[in-house]
Amino acid sequence: SAKEKGKNTYCFYSLQMDEILQKRFEFEQSLKKAVENEEFVLYYQPIINLNNMKIAGAEALIRWIHPEKGFIPPLEFIPIAEQTGLISQIGKWVVKRALFDLGHFMQTLNGNFYVSVNVSLREFSSASFVESILSSIDNFKVEPSSLGIEITESVAMVDPQNTIDILNSLKKNRIKILLDDFGTGYSSLNYLKQLPIDVVKIDRSFIQNMTDDQKEQKIAKSLIDLSHILELKVVAEGIENEKQAELLKSFMCDFGQGYLFGKPMPKEEFLELAKKF
Ligand code: C2E
Ligand code: MG
Ligand code: MG
Ligand code: MG
């Protein structure tokens, strides 16, 4: 009967739910363990000055090396870390490791070099965020201007006035500020011009289809022009081929990042690549 069928359906979904919840619980437990055992590594991807083709900096990108499952990309665990609160410990680890590595990079690379780290919503809105960054900079004795903080346009928009306050205190301490995934967060021009940022990173989605689409080219160019009007430097993300790089250069884009110049890679490999630029 329909009633029985309904009952079975209910049982079926309920079992499936159990399974999903169980998987989720196990994932959270293993992420907790990962934090305790420091199962993370930072990879570095070069950011290239398109005017002289030299390395200007690097973005630090986290990877989780799970003892059994191997490599887990950030988009699979950062959101869970954010929901469970584990992100605050992970974020602190990222900053410390990046500053530690920066010390090594500085021995080899020129003084203007910087490393930028990604910061998610919960980290950024935590009361101790700025203080914690400043104390790490102090401990590692690096130039504050050689650390960059990347926040996405959508994180910046959650609490606009608070964002301005936090960014101002970072800026006052000479930390570099990059607006990540620019163009995807619907922030108003009025708001953008109030943000004390140094660099905007144009989202990969605007670069991807640029080569054979005039409209896409015009959009990319106007995002670059707009950033320059606001007196900001521009990084184009996700450059994968020469044609994109050439177009972006002709649009006066300042910096580029993408597989064309190098994928995110371990520290030692990054240093080898950086020496060649
Ligand atoms: P994002 O900050 O926008 O980083 C750029 C992403 O684009 C990276 O993915 C990078 O590997 C990828 N990418 C770079 N060049 C190219 C290219 O030419 N083609 C393509 N198809 N992709 C390219 P990844 O490393 O998987 O990171 C994904 C996202 O995870 C990051 O996006 C960032 O939002 C987040 N994330 C990474 N590391 C951290 C971290 O330490 N903390 C936090 N809170 N988030 C992080
Ligand atoms: Mg980023
Ligand atoms: Mg980005
Ligand atoms: Mg992104």
PDB file of C-alpha atoms and ligand atoms in Angstrom, residues 42 45 59-63 73-75 77-78 82 87 90-91 94 117-121 123 150 152 180-181 201 203-204 208 237-240 244 257-260 262-264, ligand 1:
ATOM      1  CA  LEU A  42      51.809  25.309   1.798  1.00  0.00           C
ATOM      2  CA  GLN A  45      52.349  30.011  -6.989  1.00  0.00           C
ATOM      3  CA  GLU A  59      50.380  33.227  -3.297  1.00  0.00           C
ATOM      4  CA  ALA A  60      50.462  30.632  -0.520  1.00  0.00           C
ATOM      5  CA  LEU A  61      47.864  27.893  -1.116  1.00  0.00           C
ATOM      6  CA  ILE A  62      47.194  25.213   1.474  1.00  0.00           C
ATOM      7  CA  ARG A  63      47.131  21.469   0.748  1.00  0.00           C
ATOM      8  CA  PRO A  73      42.372  20.272  -2.263  1.00  0.00           C
ATOM      9  CA  PRO A  74      41.411  23.329  -0.171  1.00  0.00           C
ATOM     10  CA  LEU A  75      37.913  23.715  -1.615  1.00  0.00           C
ATOM     11  CA  PHE A  77      38.071  21.121   3.449  1.00  0.00           C
ATOM     12  CA  ILE A  78      38.275  24.904   3.937  1.00  0.00           C
ATOM     13  CA  GLU A  82      35.070  27.308   8.408  1.00  0.00           C
ATOM     14  CA  ILE A  87      39.723  27.412  10.455  1.00  0.00           C
ATOM     15  CA  ILE A  90      44.466  26.381  10.337  1.00  0.00           C
ATOM     16  CA  GLY A  91      44.634  30.080   9.510  1.00  0.00           C
ATOM     17  CA  VAL A  94      49.127  29.202   7.432  1.00  0.00           C
ATOM     18  CA  VAL A 117      47.856  34.316   2.270  1.00  0.00           C
ATOM     19  CA  ASN A 118      44.129  33.690   1.884  1.00  0.00           C
ATOM     20  CA  VAL A 119      41.855  34.541   4.753  1.00  0.00           C
ATOM     21  CA  SER A 120      38.312  33.258   5.091  1.00  0.00           C
ATOM     22  CA  LEU A 121      35.293  34.946   6.656  1.00  0.00           C
ATOM     23  CA  GLU A 123      39.215  34.278  10.469  1.00  0.00           C
ATOM     24  CA  GLU A 150      43.929  38.144   0.370  1.00  0.00           C
ATOM     25  CA  THR A 152      37.574  37.905  -1.373  1.00  0.00           C
ATOM     26  CA  ASP A 180      40.608  38.324  -4.304  1.00  0.00           C
ATOM     27  CA  ASP A 181      38.131  37.045  -6.930  1.00  0.00           C
ATOM     28  CA  LYS A 201      42.981  40.144  -8.328  1.00  0.00           C
ATOM     29  CA  ASP A 203      38.900  36.467 -11.046  1.00  0.00           C
ATOM     30  CA  ARG A 204      39.933  33.625 -13.345  1.00  0.00           C
ATOM     31  CA  GLN A 208      39.339  32.046 -19.120  1.00  0.00           C
ATOM     32  CA  GLU A 237      44.365  35.240 -12.155  1.00  0.00           C
ATOM     33  CA  GLY A 238      44.324  32.009 -14.116  1.00  0.00           C
ATOM     34  CA  ILE A 239      46.532  32.918 -17.081  1.00  0.00           C
ATOM     35  CA  GLU A 240      47.045  29.667 -18.948  1.00  0.00           C
ATOM     36  CA  GLN A 244      45.950  35.741 -22.667  1.00  0.00           C
ATOM     37  CA  GLN A 257      49.308  34.562 -12.099  1.00  0.00           C
ATOM     38  CA  GLY A 258      48.453  31.217 -13.655  1.00  0.00           C
ATOM     39  CA  TYR A 259      49.613  27.866 -14.964  1.00  0.00           C
ATOM     40  CA  LEU A 260      51.473  29.620 -17.817  1.00  0.00           C
ATOM     41  CA  GLY A 262      53.803  28.097 -12.837  1.00  0.00           C
ATOM     42  CA  LYS A 263      51.329  25.948 -10.937  1.00  0.00           C
ATOM     43  CA  PRO A 264      51.230  26.095  -7.143  1.00  0.00           C
TER      44      PRO A 264
HETATM   45  P1  C2E B   1      42.030  31.511  -4.753  1.00  0.00           P
HETATM   46  O1  C2E B   1      42.581  32.236  -3.586  1.00  0.00           O
HETATM   47  O2  C2E B   1      41.268  32.306  -5.735  1.00  0.00           O
HETATM   48  O3  C2E B   1      43.283  30.787  -5.410  1.00  0.00           O
HETATM   49  C1  C2E B   1      43.460  30.580  -6.781  1.00  0.00           C
HETATM   50  C2  C2E B   1      43.097  29.175  -7.179  1.00  0.00           C
HETATM   51  O4  C2E B   1      43.192  29.084  -8.617  1.00  0.00           O
HETATM   52  C3  C2E B   1      44.047  28.100  -6.642  1.00  0.00           C
HETATM   53  O5  C2E B   1      43.283  26.922  -6.432  1.00  0.00           O
HETATM   54  C4  C2E B   1      45.012  27.903  -7.803  1.00  0.00           C
HETATM   55  O6  C2E B   1      45.625  26.635  -7.799  1.00  0.00           O
HETATM   56  C5  C2E B   1      44.075  28.049  -8.975  1.00  0.00           C
HETATM   57  N1  C2E B   1      44.789  28.460 -10.199  1.00  0.00           N
HETATM   58  C6  C2E B   1      45.874  29.239 -10.301  1.00  0.00           C
HETATM   59  N2  C2E B   1      46.231  29.423 -11.585  1.00  0.00           N
HETATM   60  C7  C2E B   1      45.344  28.728 -12.326  1.00  0.00           C
HETATM   61  C8  C2E B   1      45.183  28.509 -13.748  1.00  0.00           C
HETATM   62  O7  C2E B   1      45.943  29.009 -14.577  1.00  0.00           O
HETATM   63  N3  C2E B   1      44.144  27.737 -14.137  1.00  0.00           N
HETATM   64  C9  C2E B   1      43.287  27.165 -13.232  1.00  0.00           C
HETATM   65  N4  C2E B   1      42.298  26.404 -13.715  1.00  0.00           N
HETATM   66  N5  C2E B   1      43.408  27.346 -11.899  1.00  0.00           N
HETATM   67  C10 C2E B   1      44.422  28.116 -11.453  1.00  0.00           C
HETATM   68  P2  C2E B   1      43.446  26.063  -5.104  1.00  0.00           P
HETATM   69  O8  C2E B   1      44.878  26.032  -4.647  1.00  0.00           O
HETATM   70  O9  C2E B   1      42.748  24.768  -5.298  1.00  0.00           O
HETATM   71  O10 C2E B   1      42.655  26.938  -4.042  1.00  0.00           O
HETATM   72  C11 C2E B   1      41.282  27.150  -4.171  1.00  0.00           C
HETATM   73  C12 C2E B   1      40.782  28.145  -3.172  1.00  0.00           C
HETATM   74  O11 C2E B   1      40.913  27.657  -1.843  1.00  0.00           O
HETATM   75  C13 C2E B   1      41.537  29.472  -3.175  1.00  0.00           C
HETATM   76  O12 C2E B   1      41.090  30.297  -4.245  1.00  0.00           O
HETATM   77  C14 C2E B   1      41.187  30.007  -1.807  1.00  0.00           C
HETATM   78  O13 C2E B   1      39.935  30.626  -1.827  1.00  0.00           O
HETATM   79  C15 C2E B   1      41.094  28.740  -0.983  1.00  0.00           C
HETATM   80  N6  C2E B   1      42.358  28.566  -0.210  1.00  0.00           N
HETATM   81  C16 C2E B   1      43.532  28.056  -0.624  1.00  0.00           C
HETATM   82  N7  C2E B   1      44.445  28.095   0.364  1.00  0.00           N
HETATM   83  C17 C2E B   1      43.830  28.652   1.432  1.00  0.00           C
HETATM   84  C18 C2E B   1      44.248  28.984   2.777  1.00  0.00           C
HETATM   85  O14 C2E B   1      45.409  28.792   3.190  1.00  0.00           O
HETATM   86  N8  C2E B   1      43.305  29.554   3.600  1.00  0.00           N
HETATM   87  C19 C2E B   1      42.024  29.823   3.170  1.00  0.00           C
HETATM   88  N9  C2E B   1      41.175  30.391   4.039  1.00  0.00           N
HETATM   89  N10 C2E B   1      41.620  29.537   1.924  1.00  0.00           N
HETATM   90  C20 C2E B   1      42.501  28.969   1.057  1.00  0.00           C
END
